PDB file of C-alpha atoms in Angstrom:
ATOM      1  CA  MET J  18      55.516  65.777  95.011  1.00  0.00           C
ATOM      2  CA  ASP J  19      57.725  65.506  91.956  1.00  0.00           C
ATOM      3  CA  LEU J  20      58.857  62.279  90.302  1.00  0.00           C
ATOM      4  CA  LYS J  21      62.533  62.130  89.302  1.00  0.00           C
ATOM      5  CA  SER J  22      64.438  59.359  87.560  1.00  0.00           C
ATOM      6  CA  THR J  23      67.985  58.834  88.812  1.00  0.00           C
ATOM      7  CA  HIS J  24      70.909  56.462  88.542  1.00  0.00           C
ATOM      8  CA  SER J  25      71.032  56.082  92.336  1.00  0.00           C
ATOM      9  CA  VAL J  26      68.820  56.772  95.342  1.00  0.00           C
ATOM     10  CA  LEU J  27      71.811  56.922  97.702  1.00  0.00           C
ATOM     11  CA  TYR J  28      71.671  60.010  99.909  1.00  0.00           C
ATOM     12  CA  ARG J  29      74.849  61.623  98.545  1.00  0.00           C
ATOM     13  CA  ASP J  30      73.657  61.067  94.964  1.00  0.00           C
ATOM     14  CA  THR J  31      70.249  62.629  95.570  1.00  0.00           C
ATOM     15  CA  GLN J  32      71.946  65.553  97.333  1.00  0.00           C
ATOM     16  CA  ARG J  33      74.170  66.076  94.294  1.00  0.00           C
ATOM     17  CA  SER J  34      71.181  65.951  91.931  1.00  0.00           C
ATOM     18  CA  ILE J  35      69.340  68.554  94.005  1.00  0.00           C
ATOM     19  CA  ILE J  36      72.326  70.873  93.667  1.00  0.00           C
ATOM     20  CA  ASP J  37      73.106  70.093  90.013  1.00  0.00           C
ATOM     21  CA  TYR J  38      69.535  70.496  88.787  1.00  0.00           C
ATOM     22  CA  GLY J  39      68.360  73.205  91.193  1.00  0.00           C
ATOM     23  CA  TYR J  40      65.494  71.170  92.653  1.00  0.00           C
ATOM     24  CA  HIS J  41      65.489  73.416  95.756  1.00  0.00           C
ATOM     25  CA  GLN J  42      64.741  76.312  93.398  1.00  0.00           C
ATOM     26  CA  GLN J  43      62.097  74.279  91.580  1.00  0.00           C
ATOM     27  CA  GLY J  44      60.467  73.377  94.884  1.00  0.00           C
ATOM     28  CA  ALA J  45      60.366  77.012  95.962  1.00  0.00           C
ATOM     29  CA  MET J  46      58.801  77.983  92.638  1.00  0.00           C
ATOM     30  CA  VAL J  47      56.190  75.218  92.838  1.00  0.00           C
ATOM     31  CA  ILE J  48      55.176  76.330  96.337  1.00  0.00           C
ATOM     32  CA  GLU J  49      55.035  79.987  95.249  1.00  0.00           C
ATOM     33  CA  GLY J  50      52.887  79.063  92.241  1.00  0.00           C
ATOM     34  CA  ALA J  51      50.539  76.932  94.307  1.00  0.00           C
ATOM     35  CA  ARG J  52      50.056  79.702  96.842  1.00  0.00           C
ATOM     36  CA  ALA J  53      49.392  82.227  94.052  1.00  0.00           C
ATOM     37  CA  LEU J  54      46.603  79.929  92.869  1.00  0.00           C
ATOM     38  CA  GLY J  55      45.187  79.606  96.378  1.00  0.00           C
ATOM     39  CA  ILE J  56      46.336  76.002  96.732  1.00  0.00           C
ATOM     40  CA  PRO J  57      47.758  75.214 100.175  1.00  0.00           C
ATOM     41  CA  ALA J  58      51.395  74.146  99.894  1.00  0.00           C
ATOM     42  CA  SER J  59      53.929  73.898 102.677  1.00  0.00           C
ATOM     43  CA  SER J  60      56.450  71.290 101.545  1.00  0.00           C
ATOM     44  CA  PHE J  61      58.120  69.821  98.469  1.00  0.00           C
ATOM     45  CA  THR J  62      58.898  66.120  98.184  1.00  0.00           C
ATOM     46  CA  LEU J  63      61.001  64.434  95.532  1.00  0.00           C
ATOM     47  CA  LEU J  64      60.154  60.850  94.637  1.00  0.00           C
ATOM     48  CA  TRP J  65      63.290  59.287  93.194  1.00  0.00           C
ATOM     49  CA  VAL J  66      63.085  56.182  91.018  1.00  0.00           C
ATOM     50  CA  GLU J  67      66.205  54.444  89.777  1.00  0.00           C
ATOM     51  CA  SER J  68      66.250  54.115  86.002  1.00  0.00           C
ATOM     52  CA  LYS J  69      67.781  50.612  86.094  1.00  0.00           C
ATOM     53  CA  ARG J  70      66.607  47.467  87.785  1.00  0.00           C
ATOM     54  CA  PRO J  71      65.698  46.863  90.514  1.00  0.00           C
ATOM     55  CA  HIS J  72      64.234  50.433  90.214  1.00  0.00           C
ATOM     56  CA  CYS J  73      64.726  51.347  93.872  1.00  0.00           C
ATOM     57  CA  VAL J  74      62.499  54.178  95.082  1.00  0.00           C
ATOM     58  CA  ARG J  75      63.079  56.851  97.725  1.00  0.00           C
ATOM     59  CA  ALA J  76      60.963  59.801  98.852  1.00  0.00           C
ATOM     60  CA  GLN J  77      62.727  62.831 100.327  1.00  0.00           C
ATOM     61  CA  THR J  78      61.188  66.102 101.479  1.00  0.00           C
ATOM     62  CA  LEU J  79      63.316  69.218 101.154  1.00  0.00           C
ATOM     63  CA  LYS J  80      63.857  71.188 104.359  1.00  0.00           C
ATOM     64  CA  ASP J  81      62.161  74.564 104.705  1.00  0.00           C
ATOM     65  CA  GLU J  82      65.518  76.321 105.095  1.00  0.00           C
ATOM     66  CA  ASP J  83      66.724  74.875 101.769  1.00  0.00           C
ATOM     67  CA  LEU J  84      63.485  75.854 100.037  1.00  0.00           C
ATOM     68  CA  ALA J  85      64.077  79.373 101.404  1.00  0.00           C
ATOM     69  CA  ARG J  86      67.544  79.288  99.826  1.00  0.00           C
ATOM     70  CA  GLY J  87      65.939  78.213  96.558  1.00  0.00           C
ATOM     71  CA  ALA J  88      63.448  81.090  96.773  1.00  0.00           C
ATOM     72  CA  ALA J  89      66.302  83.547  97.403  1.00  0.00           C
ATOM     73  CA  LEU J  90      68.197  82.191  94.390  1.00  0.00           C
ATOM     74  CA  ASN J  91      65.032  82.518  92.272  1.00  0.00           C
ATOM     75  CA  GLU J  92      64.667  86.128  93.396  1.00  0.00           C
ATOM     76  CA  LEU J  93      68.314  86.802  92.543  1.00  0.00           C
ATOM     77  CA  ALA J  94      67.860  85.212  89.089  1.00  0.00           C
ATOM     78  CA  ALA J  95      64.784  87.364  88.410  1.00  0.00           C
ATOM     79  CA  LYS J  96      66.686  90.485  89.499  1.00  0.00           C
ATOM     80  CA  THR J  97      69.644  89.580  87.260  1.00  0.00           C
ATOM     81  CA  PHE J  98      67.320  88.932  84.315  1.00  0.00           C
ATOM     82  CA  TRP J  99      65.596  92.295  84.831  1.00  0.00           C
ATOM     83  CA  GLN J 100      68.938  94.140  85.019  1.00  0.00           C
ATOM     84  CA  CYS J 101      70.106  92.488  81.795  1.00  0.00           C
ATOM     85  CA  PHE J 102      66.796  93.261  80.114  1.00  0.00           C
ATOM     86  CA  GLN J 103      66.973  96.926  81.119  1.00  0.00           C
ATOM     87  CA  SER J 104      70.635  97.379  80.181  1.00  0.00           C
ATOM     88  CA  GLY J 105      70.622  95.227  77.054  1.00  0.00           C
ATOM     89  CA  VAL J 106      73.812  93.540  78.280  1.00  0.00           C
ATOM     90  CA  TRP J 107      73.564  89.758  78.432  1.00  0.00           C
ATOM     91  CA  PRO J 108      76.764  88.144  79.775  1.00  0.00           C
ATOM     92  CA  GLY J 109      77.711  84.890  78.085  1.00  0.00           C
ATOM     93  CA  PRO J 110      79.756  81.847  79.032  1.00  0.00           C
ATOM     94  CA  GLY J 111      83.239  82.755  80.183  1.00  0.00           C
ATOM     95  CA  ASP J 112      82.249  86.207  81.406  1.00  0.00           C
ATOM     96  CA  ASP J 113      81.993  85.002  85.003  1.00  0.00           C
ATOM     97  CA  ARG J 114      85.699  85.079  85.957  1.00  0.00           C
ATOM     98  CA  ALA J 115      88.465  87.353  84.715  1.00  0.00           C
ATOM     99  CA  ASP J 116      91.108  85.006  86.191  1.00  0.00           C
ATOM    100  CA  ALA J 117      89.880  81.906  84.327  1.00  0.00           C
ATOM    101  CA  GLU J 118      93.370  80.889  83.176  1.00  0.00           C
ATOM    102  CA  TYR J 119      93.450  78.496  86.137  1.00  0.00           C
ATOM    103  CA  VAL J 120      90.633  76.519  87.665  1.00  0.00           C
ATOM    104  CA  ASP J 121      90.599  75.245  91.227  1.00  0.00           C
ATOM    105  CA  LEU J 122      88.501  72.780  93.147  1.00  0.00           C
ATOM    106  CA  PRO J 123      85.619  74.296  95.118  1.00  0.00           C
ATOM    107  CA  ASP J 124      86.370  74.980  98.781  1.00  0.00           C
ATOM    108  CA  TRP J 125      83.678  72.549  99.968  1.00  0.00           C
ATOM    109  CA  TYR J 126      85.235  69.731  97.916  1.00  0.00           C
ATOM    110  CA  ARG J 127      88.763  70.557  99.073  1.00  0.00           C
ATOM    111  CA  GLN J 128      87.598  70.398 102.690  1.00  0.00           C
ATOM    112  CA  SER J 129      85.831  67.096 102.046  1.00  0.00           C
ATOM    113  CA  VAL J 130      88.967  65.560 100.521  1.00  0.00           C
ATOM    114  CA  ASP J 131      91.224  66.917 103.265  1.00  0.00           C
ATOM    115  CA  ASP J 132      88.910  65.540 105.956  1.00  0.00           C
ATOM    116  CA  ARG J 133      88.726  62.135 104.281  1.00  0.00           C
ATOM    117  CA  ILE J 134      92.522  61.896 103.942  1.00  0.00           C
ATOM    118  CA  LYS J 135      93.022  63.003 107.543  1.00  0.00           C
ATOM    119  CA  PHE J 136      90.490  60.408 108.757  1.00  0.00           C
ATOM    120  CA  GLU J 137      91.997  57.606 106.648  1.00  0.00           C
ATOM    121  CA  LEU J 138      95.537  58.403 107.806  1.00  0.00           C
ATOM    122  CA  ARG J 139      94.396  58.492 111.435  1.00  0.00           C
ATOM    123  CA  GLU J 140      92.652  55.115 111.030  1.00  0.00           C
ATOM    124  CA  ALA J 141      95.743  53.580 109.403  1.00  0.00           C
ATOM    125  CA  ALA J 142      98.014  54.644 112.275  1.00  0.00           C
TER     126      ALA J 142
END
């Protein structure tokens, strides 16, 4: 279990924090470390505590499939680090997209907005 302070324990806010801070990757690493030490570990739970009164609390356990995604991302990060170490080439900020003159909204957010607008328009009719 890992204690996290947050501005909100609402589901969508905790989801966003998991993505933004890579808690699925942290959980996978904690489980891997525990197993390496011979400590049984099969799940990872986040205990959220709001930083402002009334300090609401929520416990959420990450799903195994999301911990597996975190482990895969950790493996990819280690591979990338090793390749950079071997080649001596360390990409910096801005090296990720050659077409960075324009920036667009992520596909998942576009779909979310489109769905919300479609639903709201249907409800208004």
